[in-house]
mmCIF file of C-alpha atoms in Angstrom:
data_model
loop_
_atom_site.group_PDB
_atom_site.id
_atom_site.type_symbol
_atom_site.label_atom_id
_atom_site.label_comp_id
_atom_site.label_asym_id
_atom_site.label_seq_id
_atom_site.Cartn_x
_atom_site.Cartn_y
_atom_site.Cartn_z
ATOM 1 C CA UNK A 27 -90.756 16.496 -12.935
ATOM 2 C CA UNK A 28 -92.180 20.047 -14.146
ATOM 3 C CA UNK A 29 -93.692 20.879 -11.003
ATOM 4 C CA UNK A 30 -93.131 23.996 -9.033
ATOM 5 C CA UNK A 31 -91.719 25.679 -12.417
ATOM 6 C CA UNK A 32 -89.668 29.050 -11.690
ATOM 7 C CA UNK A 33 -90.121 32.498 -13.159
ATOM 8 C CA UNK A 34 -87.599 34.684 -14.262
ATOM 9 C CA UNK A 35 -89.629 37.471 -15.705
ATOM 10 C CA UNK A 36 -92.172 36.365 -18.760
ATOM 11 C CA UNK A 37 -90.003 32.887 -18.915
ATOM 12 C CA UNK A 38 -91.083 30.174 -17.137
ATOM 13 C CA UNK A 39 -87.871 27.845 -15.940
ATOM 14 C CA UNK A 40 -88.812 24.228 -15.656
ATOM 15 C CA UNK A 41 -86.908 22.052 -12.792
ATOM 16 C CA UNK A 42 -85.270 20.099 -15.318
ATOM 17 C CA UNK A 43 -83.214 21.245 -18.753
ATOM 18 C CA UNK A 44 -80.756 20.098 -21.078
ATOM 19 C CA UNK A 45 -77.190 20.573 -19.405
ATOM 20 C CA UNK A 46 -74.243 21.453 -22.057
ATOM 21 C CA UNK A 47 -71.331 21.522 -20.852
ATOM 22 C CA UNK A 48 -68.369 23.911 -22.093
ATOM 23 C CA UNK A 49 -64.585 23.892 -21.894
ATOM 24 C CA UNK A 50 -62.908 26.615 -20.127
ATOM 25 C CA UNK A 51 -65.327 29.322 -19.939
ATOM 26 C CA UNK A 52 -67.906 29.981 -17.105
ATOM 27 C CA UNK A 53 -70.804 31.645 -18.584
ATOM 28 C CA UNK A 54 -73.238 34.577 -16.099
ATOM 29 C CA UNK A 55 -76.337 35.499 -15.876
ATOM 30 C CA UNK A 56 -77.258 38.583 -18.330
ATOM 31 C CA UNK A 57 -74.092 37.514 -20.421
ATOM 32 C CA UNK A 58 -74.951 37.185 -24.408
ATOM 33 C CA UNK A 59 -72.087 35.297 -26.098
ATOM 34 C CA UNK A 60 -71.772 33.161 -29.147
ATOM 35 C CA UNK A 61 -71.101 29.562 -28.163
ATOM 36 C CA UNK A 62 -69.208 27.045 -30.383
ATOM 37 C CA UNK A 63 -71.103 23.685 -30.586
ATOM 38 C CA UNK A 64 -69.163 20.547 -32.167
ATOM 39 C CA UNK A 65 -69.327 17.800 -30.196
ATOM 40 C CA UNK A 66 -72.760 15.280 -31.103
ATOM 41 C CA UNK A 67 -74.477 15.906 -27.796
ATOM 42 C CA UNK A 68 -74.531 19.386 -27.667
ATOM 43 C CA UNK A 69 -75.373 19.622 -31.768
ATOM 44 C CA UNK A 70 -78.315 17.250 -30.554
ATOM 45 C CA UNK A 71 -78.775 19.194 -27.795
ATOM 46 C CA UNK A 72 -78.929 22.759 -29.723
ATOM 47 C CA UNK A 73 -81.186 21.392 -32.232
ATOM 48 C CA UNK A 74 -83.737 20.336 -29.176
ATOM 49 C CA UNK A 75 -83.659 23.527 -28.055
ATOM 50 C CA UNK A 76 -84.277 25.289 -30.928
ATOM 51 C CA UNK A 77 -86.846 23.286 -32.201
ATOM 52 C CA UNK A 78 -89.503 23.558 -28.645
ATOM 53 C CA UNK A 79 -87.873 26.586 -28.069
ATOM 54 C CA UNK A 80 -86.599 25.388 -24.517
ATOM 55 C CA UNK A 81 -84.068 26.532 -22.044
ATOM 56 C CA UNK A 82 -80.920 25.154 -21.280
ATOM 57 C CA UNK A 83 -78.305 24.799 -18.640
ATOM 58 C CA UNK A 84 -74.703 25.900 -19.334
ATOM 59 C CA UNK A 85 -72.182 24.843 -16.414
ATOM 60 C CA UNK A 86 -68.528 25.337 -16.894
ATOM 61 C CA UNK A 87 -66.206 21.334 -17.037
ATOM 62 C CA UNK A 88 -63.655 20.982 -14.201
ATOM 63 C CA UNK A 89 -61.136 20.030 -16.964
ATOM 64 C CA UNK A 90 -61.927 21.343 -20.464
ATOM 65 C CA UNK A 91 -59.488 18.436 -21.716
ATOM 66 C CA UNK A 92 -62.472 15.902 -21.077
ATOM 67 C CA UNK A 93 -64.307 15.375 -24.253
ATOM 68 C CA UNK A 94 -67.473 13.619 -22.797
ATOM 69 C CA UNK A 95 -67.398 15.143 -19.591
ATOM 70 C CA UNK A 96 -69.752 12.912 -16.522
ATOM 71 C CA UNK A 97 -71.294 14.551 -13.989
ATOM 72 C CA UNK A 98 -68.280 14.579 -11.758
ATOM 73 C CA UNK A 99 -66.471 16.415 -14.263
ATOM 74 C CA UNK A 100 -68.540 20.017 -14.373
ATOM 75 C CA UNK A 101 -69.172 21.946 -12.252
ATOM 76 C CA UNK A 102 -72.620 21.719 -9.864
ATOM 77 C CA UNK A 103 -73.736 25.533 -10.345
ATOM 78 C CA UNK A 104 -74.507 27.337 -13.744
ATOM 79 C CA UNK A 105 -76.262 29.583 -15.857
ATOM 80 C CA UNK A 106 -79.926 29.169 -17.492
ATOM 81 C CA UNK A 107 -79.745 30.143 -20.885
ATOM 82 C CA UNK A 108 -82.054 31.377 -24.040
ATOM 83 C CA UNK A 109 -80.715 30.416 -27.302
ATOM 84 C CA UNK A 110 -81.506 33.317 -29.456
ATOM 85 C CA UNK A 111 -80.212 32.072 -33.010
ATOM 86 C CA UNK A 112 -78.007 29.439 -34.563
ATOM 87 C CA UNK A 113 -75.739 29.810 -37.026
ATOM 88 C CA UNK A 114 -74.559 26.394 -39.235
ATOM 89 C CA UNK A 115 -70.971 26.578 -39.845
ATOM 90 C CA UNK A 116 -69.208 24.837 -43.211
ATOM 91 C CA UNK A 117 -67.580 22.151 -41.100
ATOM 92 C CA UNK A 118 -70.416 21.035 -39.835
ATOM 93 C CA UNK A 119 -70.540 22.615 -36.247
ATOM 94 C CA UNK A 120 -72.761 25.465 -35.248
ATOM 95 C CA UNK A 121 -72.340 28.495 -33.218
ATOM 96 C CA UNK A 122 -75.259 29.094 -31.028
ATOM 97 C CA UNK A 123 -76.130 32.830 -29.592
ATOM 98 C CA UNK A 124 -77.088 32.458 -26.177
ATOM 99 C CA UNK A 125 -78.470 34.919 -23.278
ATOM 100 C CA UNK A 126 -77.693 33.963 -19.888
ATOM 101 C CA UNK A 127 -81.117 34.150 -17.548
ATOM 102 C CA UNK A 128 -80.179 33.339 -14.103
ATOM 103 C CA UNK A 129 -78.217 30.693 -11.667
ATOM 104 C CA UNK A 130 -79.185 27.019 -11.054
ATOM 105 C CA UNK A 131 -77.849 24.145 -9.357
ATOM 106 C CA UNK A 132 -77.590 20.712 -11.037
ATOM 107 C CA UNK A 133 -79.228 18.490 -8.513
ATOM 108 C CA UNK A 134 -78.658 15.217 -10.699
ATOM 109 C CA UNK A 135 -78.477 14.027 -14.129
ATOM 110 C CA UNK A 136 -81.910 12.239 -15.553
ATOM 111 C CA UNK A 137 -80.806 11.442 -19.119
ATOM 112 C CA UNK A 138 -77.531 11.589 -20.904
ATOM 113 C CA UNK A 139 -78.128 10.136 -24.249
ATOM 114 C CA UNK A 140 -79.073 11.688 -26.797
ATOM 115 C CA UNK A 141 -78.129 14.518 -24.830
ATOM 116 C CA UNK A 142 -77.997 15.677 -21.172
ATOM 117 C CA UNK A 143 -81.218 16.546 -19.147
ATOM 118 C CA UNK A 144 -80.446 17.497 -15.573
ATOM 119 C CA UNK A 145 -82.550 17.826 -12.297
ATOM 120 C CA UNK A 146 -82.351 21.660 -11.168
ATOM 121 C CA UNK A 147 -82.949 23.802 -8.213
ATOM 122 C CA UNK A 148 -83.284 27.829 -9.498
ATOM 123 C CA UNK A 149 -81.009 29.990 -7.327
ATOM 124 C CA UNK A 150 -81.795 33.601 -6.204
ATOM 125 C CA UNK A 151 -79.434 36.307 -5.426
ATOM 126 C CA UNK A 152 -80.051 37.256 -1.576
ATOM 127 C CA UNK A 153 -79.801 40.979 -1.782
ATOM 128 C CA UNK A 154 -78.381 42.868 1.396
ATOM 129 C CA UNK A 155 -80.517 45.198 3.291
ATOM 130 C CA UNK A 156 -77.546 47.665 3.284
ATOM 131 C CA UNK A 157 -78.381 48.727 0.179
ATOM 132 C CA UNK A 158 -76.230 52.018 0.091
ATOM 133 C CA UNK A 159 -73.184 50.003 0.767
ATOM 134 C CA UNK A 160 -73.757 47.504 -2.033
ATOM 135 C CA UNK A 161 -74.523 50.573 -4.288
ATOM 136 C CA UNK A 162 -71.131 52.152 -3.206
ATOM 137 C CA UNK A 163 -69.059 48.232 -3.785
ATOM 138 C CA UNK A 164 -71.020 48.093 -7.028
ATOM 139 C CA UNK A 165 -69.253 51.891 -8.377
ATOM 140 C CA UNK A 166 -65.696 51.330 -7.006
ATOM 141 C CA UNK A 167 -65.722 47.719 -9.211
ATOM 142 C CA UNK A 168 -67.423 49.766 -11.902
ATOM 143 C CA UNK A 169 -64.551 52.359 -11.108
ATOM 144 C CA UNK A 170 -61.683 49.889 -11.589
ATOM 145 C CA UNK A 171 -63.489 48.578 -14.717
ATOM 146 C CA UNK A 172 -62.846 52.124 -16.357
ATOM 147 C CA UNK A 173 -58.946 52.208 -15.123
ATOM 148 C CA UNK A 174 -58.483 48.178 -16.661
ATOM 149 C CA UNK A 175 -60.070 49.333 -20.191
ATOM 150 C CA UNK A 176 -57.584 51.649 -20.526
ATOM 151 C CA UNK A 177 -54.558 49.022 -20.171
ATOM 152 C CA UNK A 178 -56.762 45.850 -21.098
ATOM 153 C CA UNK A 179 -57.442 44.903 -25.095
ATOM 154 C CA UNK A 180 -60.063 42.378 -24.661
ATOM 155 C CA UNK A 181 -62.211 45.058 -22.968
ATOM 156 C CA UNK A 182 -64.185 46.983 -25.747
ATOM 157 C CA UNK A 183 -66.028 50.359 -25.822
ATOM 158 C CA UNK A 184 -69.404 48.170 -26.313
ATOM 159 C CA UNK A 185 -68.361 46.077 -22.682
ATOM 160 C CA UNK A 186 -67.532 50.036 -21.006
ATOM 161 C CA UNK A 187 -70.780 50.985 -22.055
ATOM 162 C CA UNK A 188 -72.939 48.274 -21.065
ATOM 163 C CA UNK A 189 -71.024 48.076 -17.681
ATOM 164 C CA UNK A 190 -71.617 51.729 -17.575
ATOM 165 C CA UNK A 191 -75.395 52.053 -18.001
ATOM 166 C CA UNK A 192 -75.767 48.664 -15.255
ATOM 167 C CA UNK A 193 -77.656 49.786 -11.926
ATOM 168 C CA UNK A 194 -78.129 46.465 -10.109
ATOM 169 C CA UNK A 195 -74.951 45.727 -7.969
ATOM 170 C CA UNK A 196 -75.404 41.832 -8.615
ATOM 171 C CA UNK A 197 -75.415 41.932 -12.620
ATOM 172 C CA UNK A 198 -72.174 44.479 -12.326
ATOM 173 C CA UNK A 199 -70.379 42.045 -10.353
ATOM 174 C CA UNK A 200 -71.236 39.223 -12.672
ATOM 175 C CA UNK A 201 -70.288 40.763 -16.197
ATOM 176 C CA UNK A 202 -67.305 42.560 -14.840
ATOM 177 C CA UNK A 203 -65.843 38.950 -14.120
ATOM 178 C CA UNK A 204 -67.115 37.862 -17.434
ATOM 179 C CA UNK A 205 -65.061 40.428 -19.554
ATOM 180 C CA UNK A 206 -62.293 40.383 -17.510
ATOM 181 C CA UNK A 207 -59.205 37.925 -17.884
ATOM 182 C CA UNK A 208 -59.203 35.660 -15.091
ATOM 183 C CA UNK A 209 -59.184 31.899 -14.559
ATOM 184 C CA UNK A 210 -61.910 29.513 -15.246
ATOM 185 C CA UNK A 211 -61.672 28.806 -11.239
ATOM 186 C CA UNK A 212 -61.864 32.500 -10.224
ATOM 187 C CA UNK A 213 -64.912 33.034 -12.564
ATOM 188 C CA UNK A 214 -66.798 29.789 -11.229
ATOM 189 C CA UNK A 215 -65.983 30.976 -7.542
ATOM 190 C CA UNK A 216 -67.681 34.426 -8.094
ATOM 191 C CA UNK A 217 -70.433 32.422 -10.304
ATOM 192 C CA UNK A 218 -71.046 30.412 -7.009
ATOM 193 C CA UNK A 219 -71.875 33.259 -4.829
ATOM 194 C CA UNK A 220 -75.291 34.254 -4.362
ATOM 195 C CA UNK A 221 -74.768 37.128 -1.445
ATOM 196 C CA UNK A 222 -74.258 39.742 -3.645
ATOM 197 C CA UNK A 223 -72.270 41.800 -1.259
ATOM 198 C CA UNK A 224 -70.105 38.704 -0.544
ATOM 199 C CA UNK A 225 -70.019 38.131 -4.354
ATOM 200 C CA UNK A 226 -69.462 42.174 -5.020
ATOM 201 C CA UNK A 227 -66.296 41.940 -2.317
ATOM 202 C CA UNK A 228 -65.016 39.075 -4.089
ATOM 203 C CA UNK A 229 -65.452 40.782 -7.447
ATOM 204 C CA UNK A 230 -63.178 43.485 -6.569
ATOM 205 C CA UNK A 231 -60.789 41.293 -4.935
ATOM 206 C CA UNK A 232 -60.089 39.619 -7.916
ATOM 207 C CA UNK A 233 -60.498 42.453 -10.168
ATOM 208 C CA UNK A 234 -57.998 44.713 -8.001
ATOM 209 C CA UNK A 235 -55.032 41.373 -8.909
ATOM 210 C CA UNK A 236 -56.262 41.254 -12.363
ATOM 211 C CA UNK A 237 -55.683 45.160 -12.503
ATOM 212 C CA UNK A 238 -52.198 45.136 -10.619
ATOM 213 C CA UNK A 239 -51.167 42.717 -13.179
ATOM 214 C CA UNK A 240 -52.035 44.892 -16.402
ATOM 215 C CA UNK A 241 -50.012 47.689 -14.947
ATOM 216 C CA UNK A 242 -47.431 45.572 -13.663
ATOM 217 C CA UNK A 243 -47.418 44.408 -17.321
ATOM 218 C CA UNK A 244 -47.555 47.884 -18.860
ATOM 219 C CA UNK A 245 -44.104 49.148 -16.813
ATOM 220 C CA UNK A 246 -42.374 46.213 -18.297
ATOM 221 C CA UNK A 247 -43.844 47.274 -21.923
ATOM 222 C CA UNK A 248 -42.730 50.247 -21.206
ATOM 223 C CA UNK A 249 -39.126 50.059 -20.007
ATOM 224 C CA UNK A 250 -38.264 47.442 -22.823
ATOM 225 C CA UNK A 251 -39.528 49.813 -25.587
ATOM 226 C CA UNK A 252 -37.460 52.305 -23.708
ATOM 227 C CA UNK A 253 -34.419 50.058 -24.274
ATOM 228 C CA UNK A 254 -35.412 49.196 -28.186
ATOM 229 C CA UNK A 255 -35.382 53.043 -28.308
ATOM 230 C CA UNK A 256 -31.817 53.783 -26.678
ATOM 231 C CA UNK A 257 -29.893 50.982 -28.699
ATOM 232 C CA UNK A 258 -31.536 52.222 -31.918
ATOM 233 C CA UNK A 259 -30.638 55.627 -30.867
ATOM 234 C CA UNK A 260 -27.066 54.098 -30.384
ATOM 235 C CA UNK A 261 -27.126 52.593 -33.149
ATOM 236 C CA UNK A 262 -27.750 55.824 -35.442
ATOM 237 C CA UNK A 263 -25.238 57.299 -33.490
ATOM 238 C CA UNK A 264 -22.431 55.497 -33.874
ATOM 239 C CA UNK A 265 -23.355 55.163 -37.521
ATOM 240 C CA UNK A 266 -22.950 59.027 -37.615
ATOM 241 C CA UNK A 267 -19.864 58.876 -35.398
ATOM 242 C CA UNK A 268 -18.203 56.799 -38.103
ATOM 243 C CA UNK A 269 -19.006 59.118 -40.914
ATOM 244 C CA UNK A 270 -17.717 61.841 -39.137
ATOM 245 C CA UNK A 271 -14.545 60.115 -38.589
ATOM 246 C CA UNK A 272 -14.477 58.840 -42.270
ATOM 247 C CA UNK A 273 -14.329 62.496 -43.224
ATOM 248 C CA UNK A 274 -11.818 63.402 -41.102
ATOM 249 C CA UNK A 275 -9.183 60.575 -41.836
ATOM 250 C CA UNK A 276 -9.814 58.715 -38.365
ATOM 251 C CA UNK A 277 -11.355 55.960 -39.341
ATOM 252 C CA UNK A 278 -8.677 54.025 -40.103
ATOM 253 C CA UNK A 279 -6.747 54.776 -36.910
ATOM 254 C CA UNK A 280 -9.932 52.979 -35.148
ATOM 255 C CA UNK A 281 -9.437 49.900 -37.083
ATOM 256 C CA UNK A 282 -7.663 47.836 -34.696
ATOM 257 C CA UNK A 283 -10.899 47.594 -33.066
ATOM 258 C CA UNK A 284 -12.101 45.112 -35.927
ATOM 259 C CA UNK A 285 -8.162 42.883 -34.914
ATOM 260 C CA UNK A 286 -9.528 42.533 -31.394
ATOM 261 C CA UNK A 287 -12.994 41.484 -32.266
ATOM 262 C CA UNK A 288 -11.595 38.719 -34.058
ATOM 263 C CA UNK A 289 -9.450 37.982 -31.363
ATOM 264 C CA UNK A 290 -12.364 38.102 -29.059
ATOM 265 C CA UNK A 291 -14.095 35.932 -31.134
ATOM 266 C CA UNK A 292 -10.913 33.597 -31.426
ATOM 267 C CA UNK A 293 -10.453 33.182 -28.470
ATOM 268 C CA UNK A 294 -11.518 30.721 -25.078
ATOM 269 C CA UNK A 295 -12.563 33.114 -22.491
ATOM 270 C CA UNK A 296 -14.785 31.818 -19.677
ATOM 271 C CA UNK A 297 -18.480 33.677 -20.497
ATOM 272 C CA UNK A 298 -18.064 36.046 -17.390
ATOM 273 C CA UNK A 299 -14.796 36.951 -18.397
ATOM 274 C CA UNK A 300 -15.697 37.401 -22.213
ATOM 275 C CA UNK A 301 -18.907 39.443 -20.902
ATOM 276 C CA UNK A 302 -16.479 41.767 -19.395
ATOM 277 C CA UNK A 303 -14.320 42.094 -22.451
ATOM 278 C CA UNK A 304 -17.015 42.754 -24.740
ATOM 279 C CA UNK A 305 -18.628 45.165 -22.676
ATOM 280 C CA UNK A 306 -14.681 46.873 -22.368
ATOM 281 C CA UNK A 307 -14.952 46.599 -25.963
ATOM 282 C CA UNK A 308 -18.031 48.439 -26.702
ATOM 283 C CA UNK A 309 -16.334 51.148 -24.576
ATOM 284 C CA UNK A 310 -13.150 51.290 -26.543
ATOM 285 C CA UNK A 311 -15.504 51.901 -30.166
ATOM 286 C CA UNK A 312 -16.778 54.848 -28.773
ATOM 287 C CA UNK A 313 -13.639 56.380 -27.549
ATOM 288 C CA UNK A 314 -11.230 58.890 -29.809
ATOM 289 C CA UNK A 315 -8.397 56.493 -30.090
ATOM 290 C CA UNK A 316 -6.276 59.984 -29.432
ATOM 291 C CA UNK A 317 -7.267 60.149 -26.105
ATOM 292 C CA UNK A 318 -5.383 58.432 -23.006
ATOM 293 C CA UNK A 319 -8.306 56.419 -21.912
ATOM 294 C CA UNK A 320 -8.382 54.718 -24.856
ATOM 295 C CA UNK A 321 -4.800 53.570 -24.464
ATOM 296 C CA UNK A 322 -5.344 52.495 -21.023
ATOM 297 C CA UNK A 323 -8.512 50.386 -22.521
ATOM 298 C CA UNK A 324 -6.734 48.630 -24.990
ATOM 299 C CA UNK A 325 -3.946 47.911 -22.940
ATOM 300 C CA UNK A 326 -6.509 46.134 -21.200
ATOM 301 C CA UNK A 327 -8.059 43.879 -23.522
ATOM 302 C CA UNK A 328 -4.677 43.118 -24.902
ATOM 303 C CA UNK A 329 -3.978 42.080 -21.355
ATOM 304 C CA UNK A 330 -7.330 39.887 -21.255
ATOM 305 C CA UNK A 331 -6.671 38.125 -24.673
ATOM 306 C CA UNK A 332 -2.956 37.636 -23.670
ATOM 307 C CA UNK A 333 -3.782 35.211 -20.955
ATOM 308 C CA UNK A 334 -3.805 31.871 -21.383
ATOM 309 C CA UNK A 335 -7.288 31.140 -20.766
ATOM 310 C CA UNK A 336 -8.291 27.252 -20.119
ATOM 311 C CA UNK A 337 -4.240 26.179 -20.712
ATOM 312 C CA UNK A 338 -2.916 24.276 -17.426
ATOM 313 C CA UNK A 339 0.252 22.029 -16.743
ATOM 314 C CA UNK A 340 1.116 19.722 -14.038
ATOM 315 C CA UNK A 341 2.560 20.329 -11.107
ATOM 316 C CA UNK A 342 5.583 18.995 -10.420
ATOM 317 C CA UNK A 343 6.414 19.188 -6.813
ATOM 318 C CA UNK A 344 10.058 18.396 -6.696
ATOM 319 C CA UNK A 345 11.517 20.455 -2.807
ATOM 320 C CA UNK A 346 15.088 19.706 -3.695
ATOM 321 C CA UNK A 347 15.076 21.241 -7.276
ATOM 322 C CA UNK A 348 13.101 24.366 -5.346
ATOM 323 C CA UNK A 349 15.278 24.622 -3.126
ATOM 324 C CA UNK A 350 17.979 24.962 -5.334
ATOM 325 C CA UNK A 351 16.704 27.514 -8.216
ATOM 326 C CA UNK A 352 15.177 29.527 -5.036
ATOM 327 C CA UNK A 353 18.690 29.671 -3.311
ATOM 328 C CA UNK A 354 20.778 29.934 -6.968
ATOM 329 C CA UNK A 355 18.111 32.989 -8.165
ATOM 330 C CA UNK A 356 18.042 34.689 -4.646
ATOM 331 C CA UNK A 357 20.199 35.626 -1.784
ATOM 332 C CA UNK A 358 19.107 36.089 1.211
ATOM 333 C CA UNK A 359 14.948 36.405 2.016
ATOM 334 C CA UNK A 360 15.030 33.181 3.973
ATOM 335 C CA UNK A 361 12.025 33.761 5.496
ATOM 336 C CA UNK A 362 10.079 34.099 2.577
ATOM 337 C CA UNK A 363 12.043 31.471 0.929
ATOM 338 C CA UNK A 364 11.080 29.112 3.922
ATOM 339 C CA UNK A 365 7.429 29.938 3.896
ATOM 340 C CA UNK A 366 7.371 29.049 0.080
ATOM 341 C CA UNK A 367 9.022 25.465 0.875
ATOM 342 C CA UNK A 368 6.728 24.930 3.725
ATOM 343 C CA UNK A 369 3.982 25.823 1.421
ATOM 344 C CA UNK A 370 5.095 23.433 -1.025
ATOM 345 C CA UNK A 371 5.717 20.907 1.229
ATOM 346 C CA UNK A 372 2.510 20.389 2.577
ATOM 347 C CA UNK A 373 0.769 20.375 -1.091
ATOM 348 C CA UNK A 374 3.154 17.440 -1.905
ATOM 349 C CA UNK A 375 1.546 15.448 0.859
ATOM 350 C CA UNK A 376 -1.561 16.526 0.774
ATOM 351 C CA UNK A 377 -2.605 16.527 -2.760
ATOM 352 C CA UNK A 378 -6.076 17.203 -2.271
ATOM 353 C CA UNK A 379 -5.354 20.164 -0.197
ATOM 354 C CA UNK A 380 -7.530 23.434 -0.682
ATOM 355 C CA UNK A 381 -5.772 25.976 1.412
ATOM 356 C CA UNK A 382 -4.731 29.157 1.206
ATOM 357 C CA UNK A 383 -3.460 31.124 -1.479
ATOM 358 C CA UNK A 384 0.582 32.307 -0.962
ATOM 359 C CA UNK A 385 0.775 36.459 -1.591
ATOM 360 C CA UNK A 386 3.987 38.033 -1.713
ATOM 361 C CA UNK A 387 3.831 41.230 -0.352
ATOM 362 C CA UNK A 388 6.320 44.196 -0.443
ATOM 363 C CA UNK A 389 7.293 47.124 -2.247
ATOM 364 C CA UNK A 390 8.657 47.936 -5.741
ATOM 365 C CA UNK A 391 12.458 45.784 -6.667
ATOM 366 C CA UNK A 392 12.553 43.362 -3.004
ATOM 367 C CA UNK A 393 12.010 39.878 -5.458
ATOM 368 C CA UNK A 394 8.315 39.286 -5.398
ATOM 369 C CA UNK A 395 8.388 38.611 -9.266
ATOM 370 C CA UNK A 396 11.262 36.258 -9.494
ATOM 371 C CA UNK A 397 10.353 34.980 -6.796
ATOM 372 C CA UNK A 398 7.353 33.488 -8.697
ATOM 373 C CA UNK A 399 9.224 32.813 -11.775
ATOM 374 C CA UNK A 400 11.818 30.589 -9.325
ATOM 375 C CA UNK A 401 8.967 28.440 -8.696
ATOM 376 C CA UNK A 402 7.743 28.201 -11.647
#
């Protein structure tokens, strides 16, 4: 089957090569990369090559986990390649340089021992006739290429410069997607395309997400160095804020502040709560413990740690003892005396009762307080 043999420039491009297929990677047209060979059918294969000086067909697997990968598992479309040199590594593998020559389509598999050989049909890119608004598709992608290398690592000065001195729209397109950070998928799908203004639209598409990603990516960079830098410069600060009060004989009057830490740590607050008081906390260590805020503060926390946090009893619904402390503690406020009974009444029935909530309302000195401590 070398009939009807296809050109691509001075190399002639038989209708049947040796397939290898590699693990998640798509590989273009024009592309030069070095490709890691260690499996025993592409080390056969690679040695083939090299040997009649032969073409080969890279195609990107479905599922790079596959180790001998069938025809169902690659891809149908890839790239025609020229190995250029071959490098033997110490354990035995090889890395292989490769160019990429042009697009094929694996028709059907004709050997696969002691390496792949593979039926192809050569695949053309089908230019547009508007050729001025390929040319203007081409420069925006180029465009967007310049605004990703300054955010993007992987892209180098040598990829801005070989993007930058590209003409043909197609061959942008292609090795824009291969130096850019996308999936496997996303690569294959523009790999796939031979309209080049179809392919130059999809390009950009993907390009534009891939883009809105590194900057969405550099803001968050950004704002968490920001915060590394303010709680360093806290840090420093309150460092100097404690020598200063060193010298001046306050140190010791801020002390206490080291007493309700421990009890903070002590103690068996529920995390929202304990969130709270060490936030309160934080407060207090900045504050002069002269001034009236900082009294209010630790009255506070002193109020917070007082509490008896995760200690219950049981309730002991008894109406008749109620009734008694309530009427021996208070005179008069029958209303509110009766509403409390009521109240208590229907929780002794109704154990599992999630109603409301009893508030005593009412100014200053009218009971509300041992009114509470009666039932209780």
């Amino acid at each position: 089957m070398t009939a009807n043999p296809e050109h691509f420039k001075d190399k002639v491009i038989p209708n049947q090569v040796p397939i290898i297929p590699v693990r998640n990677t798509v590989f273009f047209p024009h592309q030069f990369i070095p490709l890691a060979i260690g499996r025993p059918k592409s080390l056969s294969l690679i040695e083939h090559a090299v040997d009649t000086d032969s073409l080969i067909g890279v195609i990107a697997q479905r599922d790079g986990s596959i180790d001998d990968p069938a025809m169902g598992d690659i891809y149908s479309i890839g790239t025609i390649a020229r190995v250029l040199k071959v490098i033997d590594l110490p354990d035995g593998s090889k890395s292989a340089f490769i160019q990429g020559v042009g697009r094929f389509r694996l028709v059907d598999f004709l050997q696969e021992e002691p390496f792949m050989i593979g039926e192809i049909e050569v695949l053309r890119d089908q230019e547009n006739p508007d050729e001025m608004k390929t040319q203007a598709l081409a420069a925006n992608l180029k465009n967007l290429f310049q605004q990703a290398s300054e955010l993007a690592g992987e892209i180098t000065n040598e990829h801005q410069a070989m993007i930058g001195n590209l003409h043909d729209p197609g061959t942008i397109s292609d090795l824009i997607l291969a130096f850019t950070n996308v999936s496997v998928e996303e690569k294959q799908e523009v790999l796939e395309i031979l309209d080049v203004e179809e392919r130059l639209n999809k390009a950009t598409y993907i390009f534009n997400r891939y883009l809105q990603t590194l900057e969405l990516g550099k803001k968050i960079q950004s704002e968490v160095q920001d915060e590394i830098n303010k709680s360093q410069r806290e840090m420093y600060l309150r460092q100097q804020l404690k020598a200063i009060q060193k010298e001046l004989g306050e140190y010791e009057e801020a002390s206490d502040i080291g007493d309700i830490r421990k009890r903070l740590d002590e103690s068996e607050l529920p995390e929202e709560t304990r969130e709270v008081a060490e936030k309160e906390l934080d407060r207090l260590s900045r504050m002069h413990p002269a001034s009236a805020e900082y009294t209010v503060s630790r009255t506070y926390l002193d109020w917070i740690l007082d509490l008896p946090w995760r200690k219950s009893s049981k309730d002991i619904l008894d109406i008749p003892r109620v009734t008694e402390q309530l009427d021996e503690d208070h005179y008069g406020l029958e209303k509110a005396k009766k509403r409390i009974l009521e109240y208590l009444a229907v929780r002794k029935l109704k154990k599992d009762m999630r109603g409301p909530i009893l508030c005593l309302v009412g100014p200053p000195g009218v009971g509300k307080t041992s009114l509470g401590r009666s039932i209780a």
